[in-house]
Coordinates of N, CA and C in Angstrom, one line a residue:
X1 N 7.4 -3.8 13.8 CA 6.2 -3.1 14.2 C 6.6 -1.8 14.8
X2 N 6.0 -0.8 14.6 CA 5.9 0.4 15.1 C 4.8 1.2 15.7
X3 N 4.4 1.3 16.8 CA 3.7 1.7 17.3 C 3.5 3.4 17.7
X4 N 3.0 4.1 17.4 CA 2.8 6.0 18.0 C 1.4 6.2 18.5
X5 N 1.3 6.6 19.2 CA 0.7 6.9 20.3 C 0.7 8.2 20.7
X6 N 0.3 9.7 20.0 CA 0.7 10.5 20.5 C -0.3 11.0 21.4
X7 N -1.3 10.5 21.8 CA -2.0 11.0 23.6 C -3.5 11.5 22.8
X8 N -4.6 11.9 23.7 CA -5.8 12.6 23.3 C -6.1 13.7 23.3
X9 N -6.4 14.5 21.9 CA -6.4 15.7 21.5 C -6.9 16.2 22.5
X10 N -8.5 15.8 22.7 CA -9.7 15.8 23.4 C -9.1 16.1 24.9
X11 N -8.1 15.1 25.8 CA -7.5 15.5 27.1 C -6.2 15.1 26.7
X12 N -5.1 16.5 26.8 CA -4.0 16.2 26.3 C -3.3 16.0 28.0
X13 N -2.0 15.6 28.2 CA -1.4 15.5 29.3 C 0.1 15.8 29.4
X14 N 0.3 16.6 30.2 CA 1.6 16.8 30.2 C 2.0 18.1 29.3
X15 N 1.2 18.8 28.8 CA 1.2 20.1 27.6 C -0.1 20.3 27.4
X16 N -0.1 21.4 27.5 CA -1.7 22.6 26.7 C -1.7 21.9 25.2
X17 N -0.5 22.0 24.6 CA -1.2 22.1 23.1 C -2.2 20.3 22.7
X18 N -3.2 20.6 22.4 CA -3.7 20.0 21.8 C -3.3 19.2 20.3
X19 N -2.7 17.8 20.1 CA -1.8 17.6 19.2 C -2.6 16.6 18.2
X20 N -1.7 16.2 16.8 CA -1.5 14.7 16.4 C -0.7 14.8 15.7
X21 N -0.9 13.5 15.1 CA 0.5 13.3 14.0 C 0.6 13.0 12.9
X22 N 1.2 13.1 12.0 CA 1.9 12.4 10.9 C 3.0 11.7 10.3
X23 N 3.0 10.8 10.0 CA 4.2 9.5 10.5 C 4.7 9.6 8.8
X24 N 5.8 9.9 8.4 CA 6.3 9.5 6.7 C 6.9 8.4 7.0
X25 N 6.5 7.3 6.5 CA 7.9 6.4 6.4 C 8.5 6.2 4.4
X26 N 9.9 5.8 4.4 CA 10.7 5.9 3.0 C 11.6 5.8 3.6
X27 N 12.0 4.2 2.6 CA 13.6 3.8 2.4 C 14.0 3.8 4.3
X28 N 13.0 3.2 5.1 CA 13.4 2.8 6.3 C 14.2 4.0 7.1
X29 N 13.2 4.8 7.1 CA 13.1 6.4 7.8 C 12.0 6.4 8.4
X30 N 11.9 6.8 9.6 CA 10.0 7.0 10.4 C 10.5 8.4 10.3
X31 N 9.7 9.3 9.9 CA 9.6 10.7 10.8 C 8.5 11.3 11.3
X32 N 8.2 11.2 11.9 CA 6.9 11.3 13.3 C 7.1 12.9 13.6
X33 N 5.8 13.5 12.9 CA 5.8 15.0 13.0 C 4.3 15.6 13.9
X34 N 4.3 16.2 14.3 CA 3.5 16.6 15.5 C 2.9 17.9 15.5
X35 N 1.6 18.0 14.9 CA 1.3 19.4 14.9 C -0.2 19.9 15.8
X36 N -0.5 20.9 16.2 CA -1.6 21.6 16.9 C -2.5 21.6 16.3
X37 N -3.9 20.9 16.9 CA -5.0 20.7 16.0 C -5.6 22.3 16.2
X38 N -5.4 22.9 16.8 CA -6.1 24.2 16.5 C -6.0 24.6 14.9
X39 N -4.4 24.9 14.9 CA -4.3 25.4 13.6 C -3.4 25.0 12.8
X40 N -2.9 23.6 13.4 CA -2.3 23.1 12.2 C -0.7 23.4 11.9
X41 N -0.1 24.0 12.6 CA 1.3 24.8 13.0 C 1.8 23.9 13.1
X42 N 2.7 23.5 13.5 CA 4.1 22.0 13.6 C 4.5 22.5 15.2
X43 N 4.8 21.5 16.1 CA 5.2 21.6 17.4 C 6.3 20.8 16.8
X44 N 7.8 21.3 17.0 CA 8.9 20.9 16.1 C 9.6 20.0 17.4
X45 N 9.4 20.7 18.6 CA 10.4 19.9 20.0 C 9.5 18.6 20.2
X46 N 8.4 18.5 19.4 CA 8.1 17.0 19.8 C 8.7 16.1 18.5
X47 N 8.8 16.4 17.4 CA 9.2 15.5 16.6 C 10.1 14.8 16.8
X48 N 10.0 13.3 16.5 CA 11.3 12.1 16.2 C 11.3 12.0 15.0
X49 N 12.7 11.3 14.4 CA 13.5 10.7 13.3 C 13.8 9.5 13.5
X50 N 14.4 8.4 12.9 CA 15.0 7.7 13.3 C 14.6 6.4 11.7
X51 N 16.1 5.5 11.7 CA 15.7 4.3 11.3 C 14.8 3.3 11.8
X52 N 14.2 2.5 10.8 CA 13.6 1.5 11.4 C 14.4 0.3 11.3

């Protein structure tokens, strides 16, 4: 099981940018990518990788 949680656009905490995400999983790869709902740009220092 994998759980992400990346917080409320609406009240974000701990950072201004207002976020969400997009999770790819393949061949037992998560990549959990994080971008600004304003406009949609990639906030790259939040992204994880990892096997599952």
């Amino acid at each position: 099981m994998l759980y992400v949680n990346p917080g409320s656009i609406r009240m974000p905490r701990g950072r201004s940018d207002k976020t969400y995400v997009l999770m790819d999983l393949e061949n037992g790869q998560a990549n959990v990518r994080f971008y600004r709902s304003e406009d949609g740009s990639a906030v790259e220092d939040l992204d994880v990788s990892g096997k599952l």
